[in-house]
mmCIF file of C-alpha atoms in Angstrom:
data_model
loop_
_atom_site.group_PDB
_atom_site.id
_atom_site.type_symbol
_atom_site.label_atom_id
_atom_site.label_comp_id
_atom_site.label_asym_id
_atom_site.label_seq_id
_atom_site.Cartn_x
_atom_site.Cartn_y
_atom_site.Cartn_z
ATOM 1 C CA UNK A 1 4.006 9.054 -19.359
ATOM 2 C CA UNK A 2 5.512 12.608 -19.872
ATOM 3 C CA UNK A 3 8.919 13.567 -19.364
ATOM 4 C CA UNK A 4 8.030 15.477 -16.269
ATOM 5 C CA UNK A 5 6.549 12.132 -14.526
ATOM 6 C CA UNK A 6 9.399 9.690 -15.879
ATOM 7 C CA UNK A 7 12.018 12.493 -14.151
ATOM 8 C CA UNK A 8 10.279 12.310 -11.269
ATOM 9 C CA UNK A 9 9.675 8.663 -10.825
ATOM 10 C CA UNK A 10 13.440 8.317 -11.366
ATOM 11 C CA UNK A 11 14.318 10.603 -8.781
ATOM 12 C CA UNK A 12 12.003 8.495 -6.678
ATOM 13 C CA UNK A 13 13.652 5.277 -7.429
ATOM 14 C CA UNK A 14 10.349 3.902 -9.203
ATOM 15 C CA UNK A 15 10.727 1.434 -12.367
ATOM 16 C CA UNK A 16 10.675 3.517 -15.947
ATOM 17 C CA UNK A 17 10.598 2.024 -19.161
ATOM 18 C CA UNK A 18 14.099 4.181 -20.245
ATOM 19 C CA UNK A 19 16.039 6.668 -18.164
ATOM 20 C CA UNK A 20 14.794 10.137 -18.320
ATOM 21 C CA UNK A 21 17.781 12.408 -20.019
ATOM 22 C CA UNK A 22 19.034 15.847 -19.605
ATOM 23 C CA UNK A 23 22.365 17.201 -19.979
ATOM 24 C CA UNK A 24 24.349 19.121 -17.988
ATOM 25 C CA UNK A 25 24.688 22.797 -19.711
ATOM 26 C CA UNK A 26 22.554 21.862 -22.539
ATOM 27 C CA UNK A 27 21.883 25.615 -22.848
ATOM 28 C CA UNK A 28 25.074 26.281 -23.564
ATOM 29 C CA UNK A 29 27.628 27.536 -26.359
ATOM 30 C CA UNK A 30 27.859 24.267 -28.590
ATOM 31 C CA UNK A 31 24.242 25.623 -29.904
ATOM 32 C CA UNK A 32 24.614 27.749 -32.377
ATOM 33 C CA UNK A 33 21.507 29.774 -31.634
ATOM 34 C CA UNK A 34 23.022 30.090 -28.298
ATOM 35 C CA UNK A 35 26.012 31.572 -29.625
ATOM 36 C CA UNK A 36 23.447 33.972 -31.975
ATOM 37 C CA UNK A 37 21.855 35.386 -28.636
ATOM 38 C CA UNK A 38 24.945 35.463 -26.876
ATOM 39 C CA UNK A 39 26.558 37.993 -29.850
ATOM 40 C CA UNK A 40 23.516 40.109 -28.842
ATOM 41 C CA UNK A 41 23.474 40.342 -25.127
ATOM 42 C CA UNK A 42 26.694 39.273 -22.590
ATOM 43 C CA UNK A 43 26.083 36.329 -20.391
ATOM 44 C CA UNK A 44 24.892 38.252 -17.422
ATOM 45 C CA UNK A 45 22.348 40.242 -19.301
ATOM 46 C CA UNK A 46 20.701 36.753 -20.472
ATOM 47 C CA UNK A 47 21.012 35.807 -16.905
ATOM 48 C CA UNK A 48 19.109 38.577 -15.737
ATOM 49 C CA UNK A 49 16.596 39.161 -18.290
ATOM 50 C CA UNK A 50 13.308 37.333 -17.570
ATOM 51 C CA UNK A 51 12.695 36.628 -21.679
ATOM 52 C CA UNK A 52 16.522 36.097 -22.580
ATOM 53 C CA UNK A 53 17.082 33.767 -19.734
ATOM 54 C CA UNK A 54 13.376 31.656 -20.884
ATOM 55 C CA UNK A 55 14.533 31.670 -24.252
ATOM 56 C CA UNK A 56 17.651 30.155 -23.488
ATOM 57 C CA UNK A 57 16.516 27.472 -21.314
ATOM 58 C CA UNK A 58 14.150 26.185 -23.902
ATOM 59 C CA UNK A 59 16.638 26.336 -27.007
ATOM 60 C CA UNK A 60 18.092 22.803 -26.418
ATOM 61 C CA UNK A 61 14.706 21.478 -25.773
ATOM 62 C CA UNK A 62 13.466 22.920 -29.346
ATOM 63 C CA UNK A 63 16.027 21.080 -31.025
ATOM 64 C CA UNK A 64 16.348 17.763 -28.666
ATOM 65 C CA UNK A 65 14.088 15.380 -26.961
ATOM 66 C CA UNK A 66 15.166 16.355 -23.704
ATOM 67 C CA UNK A 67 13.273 15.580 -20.651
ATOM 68 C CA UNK A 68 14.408 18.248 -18.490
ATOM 69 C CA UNK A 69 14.947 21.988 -18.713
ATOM 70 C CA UNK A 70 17.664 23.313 -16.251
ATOM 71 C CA UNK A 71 17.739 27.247 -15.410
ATOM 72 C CA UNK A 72 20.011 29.260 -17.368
ATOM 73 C CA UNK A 73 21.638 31.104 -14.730
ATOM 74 C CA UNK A 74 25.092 31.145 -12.617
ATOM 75 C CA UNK A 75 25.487 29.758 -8.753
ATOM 76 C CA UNK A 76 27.623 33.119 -8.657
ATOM 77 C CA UNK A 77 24.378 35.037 -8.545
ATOM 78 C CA UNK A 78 24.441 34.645 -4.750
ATOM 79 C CA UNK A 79 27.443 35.888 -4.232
ATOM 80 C CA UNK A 80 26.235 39.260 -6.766
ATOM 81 C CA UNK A 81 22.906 39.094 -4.811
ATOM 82 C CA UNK A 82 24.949 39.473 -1.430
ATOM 83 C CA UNK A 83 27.071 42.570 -2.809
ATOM 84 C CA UNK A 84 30.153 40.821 -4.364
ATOM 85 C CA UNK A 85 29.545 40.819 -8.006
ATOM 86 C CA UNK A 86 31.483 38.521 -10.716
ATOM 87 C CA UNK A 87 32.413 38.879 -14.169
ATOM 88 C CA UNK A 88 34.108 36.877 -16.933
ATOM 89 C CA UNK A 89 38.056 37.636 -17.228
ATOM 90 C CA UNK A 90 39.639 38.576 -21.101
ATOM 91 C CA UNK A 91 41.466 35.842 -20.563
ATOM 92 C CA UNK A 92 39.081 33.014 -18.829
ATOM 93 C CA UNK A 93 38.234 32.162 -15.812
ATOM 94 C CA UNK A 94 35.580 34.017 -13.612
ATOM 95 C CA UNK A 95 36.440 37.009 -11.644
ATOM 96 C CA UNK A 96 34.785 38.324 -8.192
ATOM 97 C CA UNK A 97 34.651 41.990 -8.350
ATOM 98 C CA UNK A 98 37.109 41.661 -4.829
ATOM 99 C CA UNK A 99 38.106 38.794 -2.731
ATOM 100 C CA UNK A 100 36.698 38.723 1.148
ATOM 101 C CA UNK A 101 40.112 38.695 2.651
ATOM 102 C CA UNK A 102 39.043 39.526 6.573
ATOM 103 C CA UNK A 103 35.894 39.361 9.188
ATOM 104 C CA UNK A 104 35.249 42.782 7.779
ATOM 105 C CA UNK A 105 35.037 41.926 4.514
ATOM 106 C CA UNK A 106 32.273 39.664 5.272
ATOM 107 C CA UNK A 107 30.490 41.551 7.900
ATOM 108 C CA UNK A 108 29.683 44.304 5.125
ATOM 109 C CA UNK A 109 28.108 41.550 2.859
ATOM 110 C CA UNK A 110 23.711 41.912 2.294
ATOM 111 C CA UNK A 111 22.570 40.049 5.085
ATOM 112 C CA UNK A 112 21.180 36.731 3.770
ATOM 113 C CA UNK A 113 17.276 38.057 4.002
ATOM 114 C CA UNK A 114 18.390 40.316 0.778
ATOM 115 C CA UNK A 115 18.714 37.365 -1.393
ATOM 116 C CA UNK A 116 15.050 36.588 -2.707
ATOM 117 C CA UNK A 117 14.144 40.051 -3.102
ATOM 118 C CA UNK A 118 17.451 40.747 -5.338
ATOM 119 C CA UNK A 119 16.860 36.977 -6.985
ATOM 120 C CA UNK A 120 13.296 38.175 -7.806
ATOM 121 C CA UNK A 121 14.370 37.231 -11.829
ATOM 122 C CA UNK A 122 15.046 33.926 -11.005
ATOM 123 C CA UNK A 123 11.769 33.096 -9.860
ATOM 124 C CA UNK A 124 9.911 35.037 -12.381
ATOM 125 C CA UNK A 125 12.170 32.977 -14.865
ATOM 126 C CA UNK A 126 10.914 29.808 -13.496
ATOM 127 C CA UNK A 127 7.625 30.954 -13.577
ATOM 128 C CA UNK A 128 7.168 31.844 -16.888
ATOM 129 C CA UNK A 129 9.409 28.533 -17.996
ATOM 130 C CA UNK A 130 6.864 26.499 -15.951
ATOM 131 C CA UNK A 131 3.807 27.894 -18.120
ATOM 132 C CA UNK A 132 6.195 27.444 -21.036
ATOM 133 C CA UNK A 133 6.784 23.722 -20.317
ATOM 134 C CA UNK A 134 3.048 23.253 -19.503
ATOM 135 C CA UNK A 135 3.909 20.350 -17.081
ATOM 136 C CA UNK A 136 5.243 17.785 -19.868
ATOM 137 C CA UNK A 137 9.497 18.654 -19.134
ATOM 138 C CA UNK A 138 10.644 18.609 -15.408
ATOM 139 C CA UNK A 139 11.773 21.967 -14.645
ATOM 140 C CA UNK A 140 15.549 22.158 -12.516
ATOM 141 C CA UNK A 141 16.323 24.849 -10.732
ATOM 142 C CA UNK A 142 19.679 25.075 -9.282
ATOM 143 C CA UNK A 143 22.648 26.654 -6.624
ATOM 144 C CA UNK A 144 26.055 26.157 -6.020
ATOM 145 C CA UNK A 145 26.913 24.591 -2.191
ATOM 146 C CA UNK A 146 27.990 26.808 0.802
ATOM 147 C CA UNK A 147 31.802 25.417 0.576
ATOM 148 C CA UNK A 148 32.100 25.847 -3.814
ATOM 149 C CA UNK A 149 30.470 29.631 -3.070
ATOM 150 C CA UNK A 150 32.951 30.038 -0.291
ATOM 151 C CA UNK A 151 35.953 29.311 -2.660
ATOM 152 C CA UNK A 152 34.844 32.011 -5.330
ATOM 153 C CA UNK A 153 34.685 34.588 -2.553
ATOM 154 C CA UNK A 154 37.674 33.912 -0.637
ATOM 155 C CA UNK A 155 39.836 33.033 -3.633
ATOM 156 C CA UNK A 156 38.312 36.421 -5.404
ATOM 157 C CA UNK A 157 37.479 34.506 -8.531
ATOM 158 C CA UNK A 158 38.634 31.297 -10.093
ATOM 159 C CA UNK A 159 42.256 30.144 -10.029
ATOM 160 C CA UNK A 160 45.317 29.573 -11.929
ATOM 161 C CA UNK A 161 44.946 25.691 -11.522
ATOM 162 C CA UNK A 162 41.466 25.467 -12.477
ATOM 163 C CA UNK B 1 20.761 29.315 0.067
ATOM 164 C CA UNK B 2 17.631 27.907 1.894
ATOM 165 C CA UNK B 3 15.940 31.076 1.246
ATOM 166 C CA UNK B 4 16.953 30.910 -2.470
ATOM 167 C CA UNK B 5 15.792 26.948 -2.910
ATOM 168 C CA UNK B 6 12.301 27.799 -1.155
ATOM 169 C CA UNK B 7 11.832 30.732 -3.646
ATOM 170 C CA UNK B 8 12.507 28.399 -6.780
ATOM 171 C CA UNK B 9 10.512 25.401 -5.222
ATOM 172 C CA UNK B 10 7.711 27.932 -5.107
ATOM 173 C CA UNK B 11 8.454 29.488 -8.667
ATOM 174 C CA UNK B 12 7.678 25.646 -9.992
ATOM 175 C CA UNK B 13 10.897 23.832 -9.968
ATOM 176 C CA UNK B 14 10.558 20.119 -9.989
ATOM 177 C CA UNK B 15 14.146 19.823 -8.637
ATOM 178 C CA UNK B 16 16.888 21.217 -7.565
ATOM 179 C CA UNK B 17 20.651 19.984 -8.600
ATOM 180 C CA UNK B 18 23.073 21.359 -5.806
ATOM 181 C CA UNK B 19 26.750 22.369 -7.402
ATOM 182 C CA UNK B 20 29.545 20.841 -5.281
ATOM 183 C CA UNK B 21 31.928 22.220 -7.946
ATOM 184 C CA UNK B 22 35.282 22.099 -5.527
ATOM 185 C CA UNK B 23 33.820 20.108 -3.355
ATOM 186 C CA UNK B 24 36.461 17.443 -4.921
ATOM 187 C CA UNK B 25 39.310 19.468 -3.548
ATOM 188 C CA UNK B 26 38.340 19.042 -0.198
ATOM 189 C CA UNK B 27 40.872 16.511 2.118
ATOM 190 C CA UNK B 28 38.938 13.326 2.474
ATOM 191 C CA UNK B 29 38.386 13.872 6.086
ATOM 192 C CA UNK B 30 37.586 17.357 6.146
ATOM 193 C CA UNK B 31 34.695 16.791 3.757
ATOM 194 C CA UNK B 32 32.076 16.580 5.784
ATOM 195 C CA UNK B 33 32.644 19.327 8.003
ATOM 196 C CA UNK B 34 33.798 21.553 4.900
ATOM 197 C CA UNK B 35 30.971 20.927 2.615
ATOM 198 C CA UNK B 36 28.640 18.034 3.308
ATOM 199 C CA UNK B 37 27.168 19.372 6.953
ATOM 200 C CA UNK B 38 26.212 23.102 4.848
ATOM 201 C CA UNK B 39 24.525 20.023 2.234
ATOM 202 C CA UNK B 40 22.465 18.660 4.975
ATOM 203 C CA UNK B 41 21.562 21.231 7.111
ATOM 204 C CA UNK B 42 19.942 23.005 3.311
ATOM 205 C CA UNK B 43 18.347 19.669 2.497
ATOM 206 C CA UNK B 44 16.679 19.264 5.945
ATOM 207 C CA UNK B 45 15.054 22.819 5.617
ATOM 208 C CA UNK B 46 12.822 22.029 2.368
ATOM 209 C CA UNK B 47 10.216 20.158 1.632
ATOM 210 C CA UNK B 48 10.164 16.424 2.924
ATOM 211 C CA UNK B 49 11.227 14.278 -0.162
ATOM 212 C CA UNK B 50 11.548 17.301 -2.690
ATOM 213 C CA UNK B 51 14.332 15.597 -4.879
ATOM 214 C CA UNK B 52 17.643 17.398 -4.592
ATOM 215 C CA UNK B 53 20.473 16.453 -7.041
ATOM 216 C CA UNK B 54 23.909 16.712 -5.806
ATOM 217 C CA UNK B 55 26.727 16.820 -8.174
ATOM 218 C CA UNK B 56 30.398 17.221 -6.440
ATOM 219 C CA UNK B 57 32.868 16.455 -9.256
ATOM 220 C CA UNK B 58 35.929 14.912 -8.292
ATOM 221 C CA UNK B 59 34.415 13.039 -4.760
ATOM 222 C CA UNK B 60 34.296 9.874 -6.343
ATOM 223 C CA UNK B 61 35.333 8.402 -2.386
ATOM 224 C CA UNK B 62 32.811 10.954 -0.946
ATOM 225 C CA UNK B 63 29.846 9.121 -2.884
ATOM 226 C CA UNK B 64 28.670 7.148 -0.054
ATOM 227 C CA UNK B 65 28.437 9.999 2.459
ATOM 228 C CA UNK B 66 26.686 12.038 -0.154
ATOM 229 C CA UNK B 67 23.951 8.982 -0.012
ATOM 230 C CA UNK B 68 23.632 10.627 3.642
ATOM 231 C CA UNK B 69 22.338 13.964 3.480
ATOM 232 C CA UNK B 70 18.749 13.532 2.736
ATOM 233 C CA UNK B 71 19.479 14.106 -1.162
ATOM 234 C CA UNK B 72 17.488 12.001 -3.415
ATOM 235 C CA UNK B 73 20.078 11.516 -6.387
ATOM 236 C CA UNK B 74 23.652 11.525 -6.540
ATOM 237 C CA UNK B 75 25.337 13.033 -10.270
ATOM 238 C CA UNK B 76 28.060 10.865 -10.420
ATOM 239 C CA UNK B 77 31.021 12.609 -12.993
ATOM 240 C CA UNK B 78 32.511 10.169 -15.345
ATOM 241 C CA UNK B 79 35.552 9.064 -13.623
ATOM 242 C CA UNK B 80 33.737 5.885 -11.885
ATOM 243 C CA UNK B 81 31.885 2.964 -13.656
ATOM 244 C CA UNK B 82 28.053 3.802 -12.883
ATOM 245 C CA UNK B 83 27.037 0.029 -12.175
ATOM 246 C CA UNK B 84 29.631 -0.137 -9.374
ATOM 247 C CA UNK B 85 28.849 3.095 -7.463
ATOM 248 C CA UNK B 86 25.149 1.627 -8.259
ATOM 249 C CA UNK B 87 26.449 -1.291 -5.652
ATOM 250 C CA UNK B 88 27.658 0.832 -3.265
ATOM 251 C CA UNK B 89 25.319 2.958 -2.652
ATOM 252 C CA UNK B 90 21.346 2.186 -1.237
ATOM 253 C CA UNK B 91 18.804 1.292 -3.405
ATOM 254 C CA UNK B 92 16.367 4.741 -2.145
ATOM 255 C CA UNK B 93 18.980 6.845 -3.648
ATOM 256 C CA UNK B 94 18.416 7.589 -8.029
ATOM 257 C CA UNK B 95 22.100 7.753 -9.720
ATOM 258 C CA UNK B 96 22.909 10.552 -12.346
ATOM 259 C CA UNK B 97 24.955 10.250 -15.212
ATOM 260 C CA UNK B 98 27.823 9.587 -15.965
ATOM 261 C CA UNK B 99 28.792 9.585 -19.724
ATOM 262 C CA UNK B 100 32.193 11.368 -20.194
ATOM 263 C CA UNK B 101 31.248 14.992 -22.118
ATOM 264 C CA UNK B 102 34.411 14.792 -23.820
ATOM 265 C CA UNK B 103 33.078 11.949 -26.211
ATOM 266 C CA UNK B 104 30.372 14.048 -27.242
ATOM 267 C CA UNK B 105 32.956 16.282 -29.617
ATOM 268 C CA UNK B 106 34.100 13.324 -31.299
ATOM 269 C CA UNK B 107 31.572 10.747 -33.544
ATOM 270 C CA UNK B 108 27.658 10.341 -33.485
ATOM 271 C CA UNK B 109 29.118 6.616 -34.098
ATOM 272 C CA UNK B 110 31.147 6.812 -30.818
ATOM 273 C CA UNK B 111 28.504 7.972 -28.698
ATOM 274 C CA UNK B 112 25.976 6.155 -29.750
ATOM 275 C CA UNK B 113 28.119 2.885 -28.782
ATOM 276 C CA UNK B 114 29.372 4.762 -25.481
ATOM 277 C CA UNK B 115 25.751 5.792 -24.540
ATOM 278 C CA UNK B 116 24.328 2.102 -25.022
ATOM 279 C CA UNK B 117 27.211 0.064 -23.075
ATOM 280 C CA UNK B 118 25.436 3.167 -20.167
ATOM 281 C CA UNK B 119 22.632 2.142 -20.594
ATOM 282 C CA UNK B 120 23.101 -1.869 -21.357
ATOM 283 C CA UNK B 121 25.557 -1.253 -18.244
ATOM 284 C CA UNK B 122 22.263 -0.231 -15.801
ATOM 285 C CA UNK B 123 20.018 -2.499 -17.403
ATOM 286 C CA UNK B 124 17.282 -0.400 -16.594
ATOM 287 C CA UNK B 125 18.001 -0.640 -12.474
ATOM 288 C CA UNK B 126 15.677 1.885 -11.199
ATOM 289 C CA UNK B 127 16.757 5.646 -10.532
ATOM 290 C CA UNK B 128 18.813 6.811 -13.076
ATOM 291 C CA UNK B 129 18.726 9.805 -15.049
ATOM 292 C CA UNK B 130 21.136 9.899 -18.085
ATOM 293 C CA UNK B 131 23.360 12.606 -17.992
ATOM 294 C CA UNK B 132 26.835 13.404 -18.909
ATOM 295 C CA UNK B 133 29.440 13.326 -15.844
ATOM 296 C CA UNK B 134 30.267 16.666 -16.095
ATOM 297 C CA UNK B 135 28.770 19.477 -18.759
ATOM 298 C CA UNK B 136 28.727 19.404 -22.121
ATOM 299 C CA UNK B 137 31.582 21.731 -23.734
ATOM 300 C CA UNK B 138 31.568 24.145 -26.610
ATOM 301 C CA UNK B 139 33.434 21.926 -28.757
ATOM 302 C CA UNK B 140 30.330 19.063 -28.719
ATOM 303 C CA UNK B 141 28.665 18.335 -31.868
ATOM 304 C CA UNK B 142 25.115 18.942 -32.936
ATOM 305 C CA UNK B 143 25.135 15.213 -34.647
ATOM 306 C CA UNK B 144 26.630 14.101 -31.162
ATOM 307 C CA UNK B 145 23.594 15.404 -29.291
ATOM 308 C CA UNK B 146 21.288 14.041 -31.703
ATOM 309 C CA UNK B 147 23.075 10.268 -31.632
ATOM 310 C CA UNK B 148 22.333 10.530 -27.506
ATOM 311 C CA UNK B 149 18.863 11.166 -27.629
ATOM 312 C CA UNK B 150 18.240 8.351 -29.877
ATOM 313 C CA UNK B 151 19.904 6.141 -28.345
ATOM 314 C CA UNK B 152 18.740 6.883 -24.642
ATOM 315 C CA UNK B 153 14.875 7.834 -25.887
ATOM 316 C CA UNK B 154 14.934 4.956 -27.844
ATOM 317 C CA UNK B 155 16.492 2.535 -25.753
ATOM 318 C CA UNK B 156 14.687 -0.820 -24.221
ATOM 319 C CA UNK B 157 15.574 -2.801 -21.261
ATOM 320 C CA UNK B 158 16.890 -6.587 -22.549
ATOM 321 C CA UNK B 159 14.607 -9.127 -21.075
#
């Protein structure tokens, strides 16, 4: 059985002989070949660079006998892809390039339509991580809901209390 | 969002995990009309039975409704035993999770003992994927990551 069919039997509910295992942000700064690509390139360029965001992806899965590969990539690229653009703050925290703070505000946002075509990356990404993975590892892709979006865009980034 | 998840479903993803992030901050009762109804009505638009992961930290008494939406597995974050929300919730749905991340920046020791009460915990109950309740921080250790996979790779269901 390959990782890819003992993920998917699990998310079917069907009988495996161990639980399939992935973390979530495995691709992420505890590696420290993460941390090497990330003194290269800022988080948004390996977000938006077919190769960078592949290699990423697939670092924790060099190094661990994950079954799953997760996107590297941000739910805030919906809100970018719809003309409100984010950024990481000096001193933490995430940071919307303005807050919608009236019916205007949100009437001037891409229409929805936009989104593949800006997201073109992100499917390229997957693409090329799917040939990469050659069907053994499940490959995740992923969003953030309508209501966490919302708060990022209202709120104009994230907050004091988070 | 619909238009996003068709696009990766296409691209080759084998799932998709939907980040509830805030959902957690939510009042109880406006949940569903806050966050949940946006859940279904994105579910019901792809593909019958693709498996969608939902993950809303914090909505540890939302879990049930969750079990609603047409998702296929609930990520449960580590703030609720696994084997009781297991109870709870119907056998169609899988269960993901739920080992507190924090433990992995302490001992290989620790969670290798942590990770197997998990996994002794389930017994092997179909529909789980072992995951961490919430990600893994900067702080974890290497050796900690290593100590996981062993145990959960090399873990076998008691008789």
């Amino acid at each position: 059985m390959t990782s890819r069919e003992r993920f998917l039997a699990a998310c079917a509910c069907q009988p495996v002989s161990r639980p399939p295992l992935w973390v979530m942000r495995q691709a992420g700064r505890y590696l420290p070949e993460y941390r090497a690509l990330k003194a290269k390139s800022s988080f948004l360029e390996m977000v938006r660079t077919l190769e960078l965001a592949t290699e990423v992806t697939l670092q924790p899965l060099r190094r661990f006998a994950l079954d799953a590969a997760i996107l590297f990539s941000d739910i805030l690229v919906i809100p970018e892809a719809l003309g409100q653009g984010y950024h990481f703050r000096d001193e933490g925290g995430i940071g919307m390039d303005r807050a919608l703070q009236s019916r205007a505000d949100i009437d001037a946002l891409a229409p929805a339509e936009a989104v593949p075509e800006k997201l073109a990356y992100v499917s390229a990404t997957l693409r090329m991580l799917k040939t990469e993975l050659g069907g053994q590892k499940a490959l995740l892709g992923f969003g953030g809901s309508p209501w966490t979006l919302a708060t990022y865009m209202i709120e104009g980034g994230s907050s004091e209390a988070s | 969002m619909i238009a996003y998840f068709r696009a990766q479903i296409e691209a080759g993803a084998d799932a998709i995990q939907i980040f509830d992030s805030w959902g957690g901050l939510i009042a109880g009762g406006d949940y569903n009309a806050a966050s949940l109804c946006w859940i279904r009505e994105i579910v019901a638009a792809l593909p019958k039975d693709f498996p969608v992961i939902l993950y809303a930290k914090g909505t540890a008494a939302q879990l049930v409704d969750q079990s609603f939406t047409g998702v296929k597995v609930i990520s449960v974050d580590w703030t609720v035993p696994l084997r009781t929300v297991r109870e709870q919730l119907p056998r169609t749905i899988a269960l993901q999770g739920n080992l507190d991340p924090v433990l992995m920046n302490l001992s290989p020791e620790i969670v290798r003992n942590e990770a197997g009460r998990l996994l002794a915990e389930m017994n092997g109950a179909p529909g789980h994927i072992f995951n961490m309740g919430h990600g893994i921080m900067p702080q974890a250790r290497i050796e900690c990551m290593e100590a996981l996979v062993d145990t959960v790779t090399g873990w076998k269901a008691s008789p």
